[in-house]
Short mmCIF file of C-alpha atoms in Angstrom, two decimals:
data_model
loop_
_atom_site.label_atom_id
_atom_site.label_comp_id
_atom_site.label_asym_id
_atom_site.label_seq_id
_atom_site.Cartn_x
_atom_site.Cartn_y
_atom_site.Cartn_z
CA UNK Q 1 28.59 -85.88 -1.90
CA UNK Q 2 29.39 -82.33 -2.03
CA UNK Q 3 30.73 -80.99 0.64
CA UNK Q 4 28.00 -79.21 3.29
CA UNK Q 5 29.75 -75.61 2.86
CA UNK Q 6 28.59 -75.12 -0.73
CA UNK Q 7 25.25 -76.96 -0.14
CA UNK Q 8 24.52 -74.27 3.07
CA UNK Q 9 25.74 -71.17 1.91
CA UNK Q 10 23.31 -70.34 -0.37
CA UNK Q 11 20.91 -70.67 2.70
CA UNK Q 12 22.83 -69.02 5.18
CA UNK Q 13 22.92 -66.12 2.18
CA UNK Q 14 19.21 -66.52 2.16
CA UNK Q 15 19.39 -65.81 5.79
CA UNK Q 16 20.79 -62.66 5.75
CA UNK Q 17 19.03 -61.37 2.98
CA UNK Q 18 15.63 -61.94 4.65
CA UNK Q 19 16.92 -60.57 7.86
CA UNK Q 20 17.51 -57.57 5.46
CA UNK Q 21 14.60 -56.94 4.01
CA UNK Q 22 12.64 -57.57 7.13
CA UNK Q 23 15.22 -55.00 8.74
CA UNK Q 24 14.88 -52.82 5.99
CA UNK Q 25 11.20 -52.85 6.47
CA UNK Q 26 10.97 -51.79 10.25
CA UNK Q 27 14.00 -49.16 9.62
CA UNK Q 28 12.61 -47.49 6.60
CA UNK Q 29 8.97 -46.18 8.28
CA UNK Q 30 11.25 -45.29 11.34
CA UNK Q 31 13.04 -43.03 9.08
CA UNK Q 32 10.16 -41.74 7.19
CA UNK Q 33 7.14 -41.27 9.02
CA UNK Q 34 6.74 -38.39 11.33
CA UNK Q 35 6.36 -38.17 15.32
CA UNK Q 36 3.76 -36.70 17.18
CA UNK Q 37 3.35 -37.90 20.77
CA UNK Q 38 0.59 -36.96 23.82
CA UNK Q 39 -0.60 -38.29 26.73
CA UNK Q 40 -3.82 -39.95 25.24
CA UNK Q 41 -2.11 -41.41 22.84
CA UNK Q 42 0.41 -42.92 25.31
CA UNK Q 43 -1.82 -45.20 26.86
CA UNK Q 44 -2.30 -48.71 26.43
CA UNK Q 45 -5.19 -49.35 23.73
CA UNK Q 46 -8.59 -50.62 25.55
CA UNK Q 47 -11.59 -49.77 23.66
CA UNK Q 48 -12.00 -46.35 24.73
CA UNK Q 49 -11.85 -47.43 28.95
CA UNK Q 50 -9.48 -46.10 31.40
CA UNK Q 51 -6.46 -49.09 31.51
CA UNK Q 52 -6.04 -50.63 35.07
CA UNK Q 53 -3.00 -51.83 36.11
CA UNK Q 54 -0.99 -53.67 33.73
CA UNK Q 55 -1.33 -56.24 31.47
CA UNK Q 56 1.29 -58.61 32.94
CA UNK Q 57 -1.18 -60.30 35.54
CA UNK Q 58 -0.80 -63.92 36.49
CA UNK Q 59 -2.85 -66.36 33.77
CA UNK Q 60 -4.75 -68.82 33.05
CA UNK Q 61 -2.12 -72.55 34.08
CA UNK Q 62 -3.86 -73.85 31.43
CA UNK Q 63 -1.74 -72.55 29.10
CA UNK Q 64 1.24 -73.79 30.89
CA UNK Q 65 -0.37 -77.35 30.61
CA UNK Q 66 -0.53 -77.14 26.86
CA UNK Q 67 3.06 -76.44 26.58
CA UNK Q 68 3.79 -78.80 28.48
CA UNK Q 69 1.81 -81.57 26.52
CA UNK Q 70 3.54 -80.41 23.59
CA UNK Q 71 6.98 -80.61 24.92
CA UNK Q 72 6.01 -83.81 25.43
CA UNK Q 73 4.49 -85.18 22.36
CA UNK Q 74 6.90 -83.30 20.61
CA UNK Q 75 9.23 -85.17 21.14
CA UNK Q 76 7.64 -88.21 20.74
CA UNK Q 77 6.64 -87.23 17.45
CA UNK Q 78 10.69 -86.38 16.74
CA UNK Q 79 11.05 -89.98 16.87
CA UNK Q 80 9.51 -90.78 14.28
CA UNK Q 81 10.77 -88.82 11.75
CA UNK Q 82 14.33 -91.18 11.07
CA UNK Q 83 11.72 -94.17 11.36
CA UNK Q 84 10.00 -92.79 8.24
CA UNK Q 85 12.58 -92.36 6.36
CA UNK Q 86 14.38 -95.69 7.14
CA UNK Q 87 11.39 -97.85 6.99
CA UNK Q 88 11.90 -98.98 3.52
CA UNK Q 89 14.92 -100.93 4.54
CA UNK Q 90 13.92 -101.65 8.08
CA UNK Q 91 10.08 -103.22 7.04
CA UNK Q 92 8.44 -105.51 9.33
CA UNK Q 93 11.42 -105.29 12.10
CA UNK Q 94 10.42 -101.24 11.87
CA UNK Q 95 6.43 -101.64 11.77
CA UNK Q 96 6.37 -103.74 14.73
CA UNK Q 97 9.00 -101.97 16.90
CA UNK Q 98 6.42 -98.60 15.63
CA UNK Q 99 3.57 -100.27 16.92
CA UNK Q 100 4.82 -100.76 20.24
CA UNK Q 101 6.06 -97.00 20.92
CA UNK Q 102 2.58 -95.64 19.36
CA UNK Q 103 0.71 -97.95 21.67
CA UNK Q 104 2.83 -96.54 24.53
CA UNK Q 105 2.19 -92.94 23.59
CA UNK Q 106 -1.59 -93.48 23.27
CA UNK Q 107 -1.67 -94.97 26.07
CA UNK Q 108 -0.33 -92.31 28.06
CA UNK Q 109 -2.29 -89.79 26.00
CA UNK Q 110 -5.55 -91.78 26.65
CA UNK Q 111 -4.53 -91.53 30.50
CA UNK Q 112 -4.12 -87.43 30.42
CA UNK Q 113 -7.56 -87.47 28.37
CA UNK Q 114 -8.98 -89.01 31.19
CA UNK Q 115 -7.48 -86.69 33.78
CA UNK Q 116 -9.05 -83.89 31.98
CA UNK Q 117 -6.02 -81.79 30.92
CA UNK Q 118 -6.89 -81.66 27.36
CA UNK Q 119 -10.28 -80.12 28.47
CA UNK Q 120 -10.25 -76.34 28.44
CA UNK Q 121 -13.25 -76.08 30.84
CA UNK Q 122 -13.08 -78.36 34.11
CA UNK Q 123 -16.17 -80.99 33.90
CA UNK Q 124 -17.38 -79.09 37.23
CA UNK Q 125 -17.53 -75.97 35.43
CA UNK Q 126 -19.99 -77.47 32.61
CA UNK Q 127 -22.35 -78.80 35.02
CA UNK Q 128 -23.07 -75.95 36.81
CA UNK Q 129 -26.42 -74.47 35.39
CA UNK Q 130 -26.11 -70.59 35.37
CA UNK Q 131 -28.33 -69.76 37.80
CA UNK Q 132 -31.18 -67.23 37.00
CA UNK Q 133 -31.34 -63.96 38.02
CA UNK Q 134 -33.72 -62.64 40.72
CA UNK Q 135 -37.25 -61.57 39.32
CA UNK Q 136 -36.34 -58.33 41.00
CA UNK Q 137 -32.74 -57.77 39.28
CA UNK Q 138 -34.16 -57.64 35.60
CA UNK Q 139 -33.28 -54.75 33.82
CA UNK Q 140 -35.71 -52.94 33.58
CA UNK Q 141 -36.35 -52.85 37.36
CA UNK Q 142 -33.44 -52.00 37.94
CA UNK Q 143 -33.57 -48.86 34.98
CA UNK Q 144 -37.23 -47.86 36.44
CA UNK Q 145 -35.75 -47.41 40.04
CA UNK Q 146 -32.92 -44.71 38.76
CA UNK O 1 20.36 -80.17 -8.26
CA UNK O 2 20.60 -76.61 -6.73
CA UNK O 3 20.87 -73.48 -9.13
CA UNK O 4 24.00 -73.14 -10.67
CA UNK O 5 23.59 -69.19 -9.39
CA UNK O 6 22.38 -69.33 -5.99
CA UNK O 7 22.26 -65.36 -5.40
CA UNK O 8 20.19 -64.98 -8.42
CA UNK O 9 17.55 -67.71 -7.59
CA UNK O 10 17.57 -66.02 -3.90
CA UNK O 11 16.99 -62.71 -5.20
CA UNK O 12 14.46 -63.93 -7.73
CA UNK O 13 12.68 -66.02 -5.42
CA UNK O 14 12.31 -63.18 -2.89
CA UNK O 15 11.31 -60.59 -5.43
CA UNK O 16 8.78 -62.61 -6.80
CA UNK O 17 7.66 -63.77 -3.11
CA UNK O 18 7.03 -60.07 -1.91
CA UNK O 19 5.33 -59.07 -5.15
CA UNK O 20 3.07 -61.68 -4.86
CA UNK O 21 2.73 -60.93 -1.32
CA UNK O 22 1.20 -57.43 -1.71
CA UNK O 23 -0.60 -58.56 -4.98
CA UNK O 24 -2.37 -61.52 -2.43
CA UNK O 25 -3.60 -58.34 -0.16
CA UNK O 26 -5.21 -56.87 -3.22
CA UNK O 27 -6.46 -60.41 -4.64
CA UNK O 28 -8.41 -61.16 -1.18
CA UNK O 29 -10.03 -58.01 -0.89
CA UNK O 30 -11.39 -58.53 -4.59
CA UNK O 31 -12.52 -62.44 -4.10
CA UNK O 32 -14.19 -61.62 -1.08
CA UNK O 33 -15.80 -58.94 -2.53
CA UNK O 34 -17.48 -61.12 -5.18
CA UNK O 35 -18.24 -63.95 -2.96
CA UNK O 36 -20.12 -61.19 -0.30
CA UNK O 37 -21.32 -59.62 -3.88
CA UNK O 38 -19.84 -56.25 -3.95
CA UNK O 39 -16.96 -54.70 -5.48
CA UNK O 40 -13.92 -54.46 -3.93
CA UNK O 41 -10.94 -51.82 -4.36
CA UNK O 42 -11.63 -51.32 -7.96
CA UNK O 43 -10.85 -47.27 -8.31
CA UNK O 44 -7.20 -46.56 -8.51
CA UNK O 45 -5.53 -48.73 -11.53
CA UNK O 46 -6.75 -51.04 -13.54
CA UNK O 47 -9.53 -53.28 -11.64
CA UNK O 48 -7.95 -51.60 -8.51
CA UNK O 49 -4.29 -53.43 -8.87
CA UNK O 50 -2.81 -49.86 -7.84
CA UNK O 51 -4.26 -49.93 -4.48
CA UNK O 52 -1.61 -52.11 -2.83
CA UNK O 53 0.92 -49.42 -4.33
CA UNK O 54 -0.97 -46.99 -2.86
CA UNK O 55 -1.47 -48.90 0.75
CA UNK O 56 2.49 -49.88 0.59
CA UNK O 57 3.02 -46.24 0.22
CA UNK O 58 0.89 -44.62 2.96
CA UNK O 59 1.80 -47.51 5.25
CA UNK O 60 5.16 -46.65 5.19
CA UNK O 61 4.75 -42.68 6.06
CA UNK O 62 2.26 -43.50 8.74
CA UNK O 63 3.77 -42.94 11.90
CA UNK O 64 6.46 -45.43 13.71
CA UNK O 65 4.64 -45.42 17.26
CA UNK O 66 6.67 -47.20 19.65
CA UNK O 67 4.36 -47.41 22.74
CA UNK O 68 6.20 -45.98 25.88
CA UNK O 69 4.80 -48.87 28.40
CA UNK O 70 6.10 -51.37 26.20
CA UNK O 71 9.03 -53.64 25.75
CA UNK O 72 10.84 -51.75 23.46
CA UNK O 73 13.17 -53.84 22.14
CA UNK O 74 11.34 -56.91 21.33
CA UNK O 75 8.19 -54.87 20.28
CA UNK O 76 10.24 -53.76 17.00
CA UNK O 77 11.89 -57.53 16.65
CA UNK O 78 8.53 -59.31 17.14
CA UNK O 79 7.20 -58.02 13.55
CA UNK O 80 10.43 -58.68 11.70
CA UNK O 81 10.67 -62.28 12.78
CA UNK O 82 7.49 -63.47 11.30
CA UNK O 83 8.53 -62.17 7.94
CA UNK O 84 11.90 -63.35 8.25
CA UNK O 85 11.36 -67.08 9.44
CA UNK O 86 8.73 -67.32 6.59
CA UNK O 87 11.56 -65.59 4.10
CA UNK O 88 14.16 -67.88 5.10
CA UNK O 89 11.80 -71.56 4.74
CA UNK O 90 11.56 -70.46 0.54
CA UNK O 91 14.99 -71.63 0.25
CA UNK O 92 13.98 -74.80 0.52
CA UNK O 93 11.21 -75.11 -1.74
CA UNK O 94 11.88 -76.51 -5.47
CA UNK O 95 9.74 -74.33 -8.27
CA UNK O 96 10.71 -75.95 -11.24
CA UNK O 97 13.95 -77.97 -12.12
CA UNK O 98 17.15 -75.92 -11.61
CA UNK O 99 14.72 -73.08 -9.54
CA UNK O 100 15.66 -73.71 -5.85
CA UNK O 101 17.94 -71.81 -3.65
CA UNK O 102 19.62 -75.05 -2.16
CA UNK O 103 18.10 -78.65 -2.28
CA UNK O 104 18.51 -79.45 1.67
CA UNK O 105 18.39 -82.97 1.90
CA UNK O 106 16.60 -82.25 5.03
CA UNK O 107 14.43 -79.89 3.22
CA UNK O 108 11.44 -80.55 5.46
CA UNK O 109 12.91 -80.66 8.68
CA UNK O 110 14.15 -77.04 7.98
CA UNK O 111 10.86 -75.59 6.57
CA UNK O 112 9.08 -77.03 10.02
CA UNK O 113 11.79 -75.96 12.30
CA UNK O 114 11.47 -72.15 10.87
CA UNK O 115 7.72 -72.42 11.03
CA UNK O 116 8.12 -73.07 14.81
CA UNK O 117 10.58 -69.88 14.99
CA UNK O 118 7.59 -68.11 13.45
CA UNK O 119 5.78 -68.81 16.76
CA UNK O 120 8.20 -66.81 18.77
CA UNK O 121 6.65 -63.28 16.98
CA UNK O 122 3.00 -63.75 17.74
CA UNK O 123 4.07 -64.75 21.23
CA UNK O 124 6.52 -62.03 22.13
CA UNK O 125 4.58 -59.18 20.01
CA UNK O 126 1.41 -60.21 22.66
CA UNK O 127 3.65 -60.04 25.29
CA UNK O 128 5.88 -57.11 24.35
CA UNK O 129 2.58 -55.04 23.93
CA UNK O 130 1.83 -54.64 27.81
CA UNK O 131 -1.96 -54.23 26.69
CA UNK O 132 -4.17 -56.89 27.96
CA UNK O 133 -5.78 -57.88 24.49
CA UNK O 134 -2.43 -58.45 23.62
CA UNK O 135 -1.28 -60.54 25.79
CA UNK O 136 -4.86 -62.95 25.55
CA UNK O 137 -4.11 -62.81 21.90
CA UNK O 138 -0.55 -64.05 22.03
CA UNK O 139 -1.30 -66.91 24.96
CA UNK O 140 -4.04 -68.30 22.76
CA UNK O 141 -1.58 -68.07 19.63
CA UNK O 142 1.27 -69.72 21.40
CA UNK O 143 -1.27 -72.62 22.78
CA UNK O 144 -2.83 -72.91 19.09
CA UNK O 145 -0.14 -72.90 17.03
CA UNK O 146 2.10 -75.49 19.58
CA UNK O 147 -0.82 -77.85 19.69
CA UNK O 148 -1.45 -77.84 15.39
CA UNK O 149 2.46 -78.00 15.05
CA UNK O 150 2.36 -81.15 16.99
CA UNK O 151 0.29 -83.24 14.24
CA UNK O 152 1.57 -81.30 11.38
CA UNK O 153 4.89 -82.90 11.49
CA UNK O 154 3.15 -86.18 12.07
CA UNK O 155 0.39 -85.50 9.15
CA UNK O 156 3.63 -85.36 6.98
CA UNK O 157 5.05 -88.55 7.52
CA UNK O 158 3.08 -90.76 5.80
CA UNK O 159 4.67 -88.75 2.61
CA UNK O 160 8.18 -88.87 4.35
CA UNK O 161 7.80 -93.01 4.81
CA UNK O 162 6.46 -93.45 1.20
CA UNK O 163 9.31 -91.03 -0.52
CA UNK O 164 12.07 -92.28 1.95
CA UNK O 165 13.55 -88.67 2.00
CA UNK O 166 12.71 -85.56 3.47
CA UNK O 167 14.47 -83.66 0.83
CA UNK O 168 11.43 -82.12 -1.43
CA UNK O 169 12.85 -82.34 -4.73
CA UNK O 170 12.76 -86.11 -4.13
CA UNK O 171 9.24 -86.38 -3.04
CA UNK O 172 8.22 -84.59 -5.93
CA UNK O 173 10.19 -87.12 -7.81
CA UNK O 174 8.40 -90.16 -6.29
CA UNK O 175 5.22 -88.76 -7.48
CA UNK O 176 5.57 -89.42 -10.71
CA UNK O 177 3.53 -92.35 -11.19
CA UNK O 178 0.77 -91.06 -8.84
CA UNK O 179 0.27 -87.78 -6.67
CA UNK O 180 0.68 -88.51 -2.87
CA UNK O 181 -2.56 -87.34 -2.74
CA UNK O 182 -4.11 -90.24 -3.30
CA UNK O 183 -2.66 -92.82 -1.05
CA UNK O 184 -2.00 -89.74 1.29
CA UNK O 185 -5.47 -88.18 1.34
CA UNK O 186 -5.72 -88.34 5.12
CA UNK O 187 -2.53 -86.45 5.23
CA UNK O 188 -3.40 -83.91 3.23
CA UNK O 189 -6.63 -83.25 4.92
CA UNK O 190 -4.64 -83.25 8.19
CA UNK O 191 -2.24 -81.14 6.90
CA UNK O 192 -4.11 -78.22 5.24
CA UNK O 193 -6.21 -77.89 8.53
CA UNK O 194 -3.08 -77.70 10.46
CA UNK O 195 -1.78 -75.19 7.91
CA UNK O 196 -4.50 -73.03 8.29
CA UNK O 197 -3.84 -72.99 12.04
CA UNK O 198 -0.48 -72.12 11.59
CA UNK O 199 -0.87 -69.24 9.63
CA UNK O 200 -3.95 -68.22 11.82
CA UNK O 201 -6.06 -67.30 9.13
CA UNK O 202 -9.89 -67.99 9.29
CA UNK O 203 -11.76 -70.48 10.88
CA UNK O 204 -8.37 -70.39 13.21
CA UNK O 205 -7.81 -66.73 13.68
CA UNK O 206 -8.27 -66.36 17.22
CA UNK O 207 -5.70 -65.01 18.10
CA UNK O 208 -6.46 -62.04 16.33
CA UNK O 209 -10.42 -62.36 16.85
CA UNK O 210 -11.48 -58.59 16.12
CA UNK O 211 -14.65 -58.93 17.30
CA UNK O 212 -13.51 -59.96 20.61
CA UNK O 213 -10.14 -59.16 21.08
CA UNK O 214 -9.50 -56.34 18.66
CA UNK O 215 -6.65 -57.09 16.69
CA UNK O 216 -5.52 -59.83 19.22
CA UNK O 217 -1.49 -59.46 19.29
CA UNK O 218 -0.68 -56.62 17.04
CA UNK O 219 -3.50 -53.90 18.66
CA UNK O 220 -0.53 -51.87 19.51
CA UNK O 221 1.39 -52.04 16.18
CA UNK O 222 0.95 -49.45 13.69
CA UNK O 223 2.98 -48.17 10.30
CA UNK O 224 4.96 -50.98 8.79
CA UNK O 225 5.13 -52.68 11.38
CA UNK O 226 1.73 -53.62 11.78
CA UNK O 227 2.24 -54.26 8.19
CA UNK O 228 4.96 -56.62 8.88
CA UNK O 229 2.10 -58.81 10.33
CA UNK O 230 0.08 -58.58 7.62
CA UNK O 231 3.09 -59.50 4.91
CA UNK O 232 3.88 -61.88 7.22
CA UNK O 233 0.26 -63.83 6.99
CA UNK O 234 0.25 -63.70 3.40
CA UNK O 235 3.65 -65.20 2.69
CA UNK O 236 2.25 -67.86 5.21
CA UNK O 237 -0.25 -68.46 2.83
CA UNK O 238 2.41 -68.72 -0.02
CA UNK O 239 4.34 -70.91 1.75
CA UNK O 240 2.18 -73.53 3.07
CA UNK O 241 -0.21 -73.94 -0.48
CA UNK O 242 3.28 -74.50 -2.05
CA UNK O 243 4.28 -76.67 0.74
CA UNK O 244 0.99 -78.42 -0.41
CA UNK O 245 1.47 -78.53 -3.92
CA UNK O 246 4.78 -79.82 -3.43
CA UNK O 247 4.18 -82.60 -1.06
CA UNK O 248 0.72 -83.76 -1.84
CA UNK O 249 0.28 -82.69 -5.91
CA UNK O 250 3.22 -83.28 -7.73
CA UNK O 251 5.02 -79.88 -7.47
CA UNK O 252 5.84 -78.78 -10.91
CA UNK O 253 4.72 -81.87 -12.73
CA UNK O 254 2.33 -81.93 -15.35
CA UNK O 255 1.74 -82.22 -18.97
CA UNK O 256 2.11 -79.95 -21.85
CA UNK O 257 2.73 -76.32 -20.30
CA UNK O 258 6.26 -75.49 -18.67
CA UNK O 259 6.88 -77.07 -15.14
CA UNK O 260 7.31 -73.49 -13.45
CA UNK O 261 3.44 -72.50 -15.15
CA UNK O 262 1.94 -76.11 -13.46
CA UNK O 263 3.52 -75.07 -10.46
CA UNK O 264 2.29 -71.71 -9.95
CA UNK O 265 -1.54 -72.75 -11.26
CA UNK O 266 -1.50 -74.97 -8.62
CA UNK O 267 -0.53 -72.69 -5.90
CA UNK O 268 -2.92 -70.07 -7.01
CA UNK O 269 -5.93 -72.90 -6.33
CA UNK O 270 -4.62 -73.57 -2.83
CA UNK O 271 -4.43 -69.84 -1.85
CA UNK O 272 -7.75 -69.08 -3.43
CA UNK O 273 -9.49 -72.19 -1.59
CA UNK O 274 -7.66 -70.16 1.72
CA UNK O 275 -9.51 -66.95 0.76
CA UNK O 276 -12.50 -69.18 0.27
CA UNK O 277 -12.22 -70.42 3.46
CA UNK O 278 -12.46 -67.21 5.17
CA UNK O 279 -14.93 -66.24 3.47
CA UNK O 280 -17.12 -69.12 4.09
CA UNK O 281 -16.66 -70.38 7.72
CA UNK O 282 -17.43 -68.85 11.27
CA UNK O 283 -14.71 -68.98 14.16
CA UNK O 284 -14.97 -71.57 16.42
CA UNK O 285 -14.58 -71.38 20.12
CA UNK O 286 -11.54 -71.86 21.51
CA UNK O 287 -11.91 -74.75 23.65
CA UNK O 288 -13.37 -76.23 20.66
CA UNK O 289 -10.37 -75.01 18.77
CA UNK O 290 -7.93 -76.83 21.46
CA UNK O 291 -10.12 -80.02 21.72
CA UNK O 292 -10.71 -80.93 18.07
CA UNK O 293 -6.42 -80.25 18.08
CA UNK O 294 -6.11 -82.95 20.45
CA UNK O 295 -8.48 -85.38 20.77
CA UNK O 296 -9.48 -85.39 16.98
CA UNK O 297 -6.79 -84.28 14.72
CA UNK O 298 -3.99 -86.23 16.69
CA UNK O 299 -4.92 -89.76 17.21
CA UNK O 300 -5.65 -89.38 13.61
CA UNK O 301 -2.44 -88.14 12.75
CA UNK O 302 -0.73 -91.52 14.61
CA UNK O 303 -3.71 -93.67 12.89
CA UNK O 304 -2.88 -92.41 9.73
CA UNK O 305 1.11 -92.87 9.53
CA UNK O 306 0.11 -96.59 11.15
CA UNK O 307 -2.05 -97.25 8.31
CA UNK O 308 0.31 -96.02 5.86
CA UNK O 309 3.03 -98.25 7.48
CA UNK O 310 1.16 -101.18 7.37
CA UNK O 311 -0.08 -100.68 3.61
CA UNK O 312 3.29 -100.04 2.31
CA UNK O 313 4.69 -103.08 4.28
CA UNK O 314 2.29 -105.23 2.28
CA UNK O 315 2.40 -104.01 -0.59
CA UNK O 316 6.27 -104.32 -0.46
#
């Protein structure tokens, strides 16, 4: 076994190299590309529309579900990693012991399923038929009146 | 079995890496070209090779705009981390005999940890930006890429349990009787969609969705920077269809030509079938996106590595 500074260094060399070039990179167009700033062009991009407010609103908790269901799973999925590597040696003892945590974390996945947290849209959302517009709101009522 | 000169292969490696990189930018625009029958950059060089010169030039005299509502700081680290996480996991991967920066016997581990680094840029560009297409774009690429990354460590596996290592010079070495492909097929399918969601190209580019969301995370980036991005996705590509090649088709194994030539044939298919992709498939919604993530690709995942378990435990 050699010993872990001389297996490493060559990555940690790697490291700093790609920090380099990806340094390099951003530092180089600093240095060579010119500056012109105006008012226009300081405001935030939105198609062409006057920006309102800014863009660090509250969202969606959906996406705070997700990560946490993947913190979750994650980690589950951690687990198994040393048990695939090991398995060879372990063999039935390792299958069955498998089994058992896989059934556990399908079951608990199967139980989140049918919460609805994996669903983007809430069920109520898909049932509710858009409803049609008023025969006097179509377009081109409303264009003929201006 | 790492180089005897580690600076060279690290210096070779990246060379070759960032070369091939630009060349990729160039090699897209043509094979999409002929697929959507037209022609492609094909004025300044031969067949139009001098164009990426030409791009990497003007790119990098186009102005640095740092965007005065913005997060300053992390704005200009966001770019540089994509490029640098993806820089970093090709010290990992063995070319050929004697071509690898340093044969980690946790190999994998390291390439998968880096790849989740790589989800810090999308998500801290999007947020950095202070523009609201921004921050959609980096929300749905933090929720995409977390829920892929989940089953694309699982996906793997199977190959783990059947080489017993996660180092990647010794999987390649277990397939020499028979690519993992074949008793792994599952995997591989599992894994190549989860690779394409990782490096968000198309069907899985939401998070950049022009038509919708304009350039997603990087609408405020211009210059290099923006480039950075761009780099970034490509070296994705060159990362995971190695990352395929190595786990699932024998790496550098092969008869009669040179193992470095096998190797690099073989990566060319994979990032040609990725520029086939793009050009061949719509984007899907993304609550479509999330749900075939979770409710498909996952229990498969666990399905999969049981199957394998029990297989190999029979067959001894």
């Amino acid at each position: 076994m050699r010993p872990y500074t001389e297996i490493y260094f060559p990555v940690v060399v790697q490291i700093i190299i790609a920090i380099a070039v990806a340094a390099g990179m951003v530092g180089g167009s600093f240095l060579l590309g010119k500056k012109v700033r105006n008012r226009v062009k300081d405001t935030p991009y939105e198609s062409g529309m006057q920006p309102v407010g800014s863009a660090r609103e509250r969202f969606s908790v959906k996406f705070y579900l997700v990560a946490m269901i993947f913190i979750l799973f994650d980690i589950e999925a951690m687990f198994l990693y040393p048990w695939a590597v090991v398995y060879r040696e372990l063999k039935l003892f390792a299958f069955v012991e498998m089994l058992v945590f896989v059934v556990l974390i399908l079951s608990g996945f199967f139980y989140i399923w049918k919460k609805g947290a994996l669903d983007w849209a809430p069920e109520s959302d898909k049932k509710t038929e858009p409803k049609p517009l008023p025969a006097e709101a179509s377009i081109a009522t409303i264009l003929n009146r201006h | 079995m790492t180089s005897p000169y580690p600076i060279l292969a690290i210096l070779g490696i990246l060379v070759v890496v960032m070369t091939l990189a630009a060349g990729l930018i160039w090699l897209e625009r043509r094979l999409l070209a002929l697929w959507q029958d037209r022609y492609g950059p094909n004025r300044v060089g031969p067949f139009g090779l001098l164009q990426v010169l030409a791009d990497m030039i003007k790119i990098f005299f186009k102005e640095d705009w740092i965007p005065p509502f913005a997060d300053k700081v992390v704005f200009v680290i966001a770019p540089a981390i994509i490029v640098g996480t993806v820089l970093m996991s090709f010290a990992v991967l063995p070319i050929a005999p004697g071509i690898i920066v340093s044969d980690l016997n946790i190999g994998l581990l390291f390439i998968l940890g880096m790849s989740s680094i790589g989800v810090y840029s999308v998500v801290l560009a999007g947020w950095a930006s202070d523009n609201k297409y921004s921050l959609l774009g980096g929300l749905r690429a933090a929720a995409q890429m977390l829920s892929y990354e989940v089953f694309m460590g699982l996906a793997l596996m199977g190959v783990v349990l059947l080489a017993g290592s996660f180092q990647l010079s010794e999987i390649v070495s277990a397939q020499r009787r028979v690519w993992f492909v074949v008793p792994q097929f599952a995997g591989f399918i599992l894994f190549l969609i989860a690779g394409v969601a990782e490096t968000r190209r198309l069907p899985f580019d939401l998070p950049e969705a022009e038509s919708e969301l304009i350039a997603g995370f990087h609408s405020e980036y211009s210059g290099m920077k923006f480039g950075l991005f761009f780099v970034g996705e490509y070296l994705g590509v060159i990362l995971i269809s190695s990352l395929i090649t190595i786990l699932f088709f024998g790496g550098w194994m092969g008869p009669v030509l040179p193992p470095i030539i096998w190797f690099v044939l073989k990566m060319m298919f994979f990032i040609c079938f990725f520029i086939l992709l793009r050009a061949a498939l719509p984007r899907p919604r993304f609550d479509q996106l999330m749900s075939w993530g979770w409710k498909v690709m996952l229990p498969l995942a666990l399905a999969n590595l049981l199957i394998t378990g029990a297989v190999a435990l029979a067959w001894g």
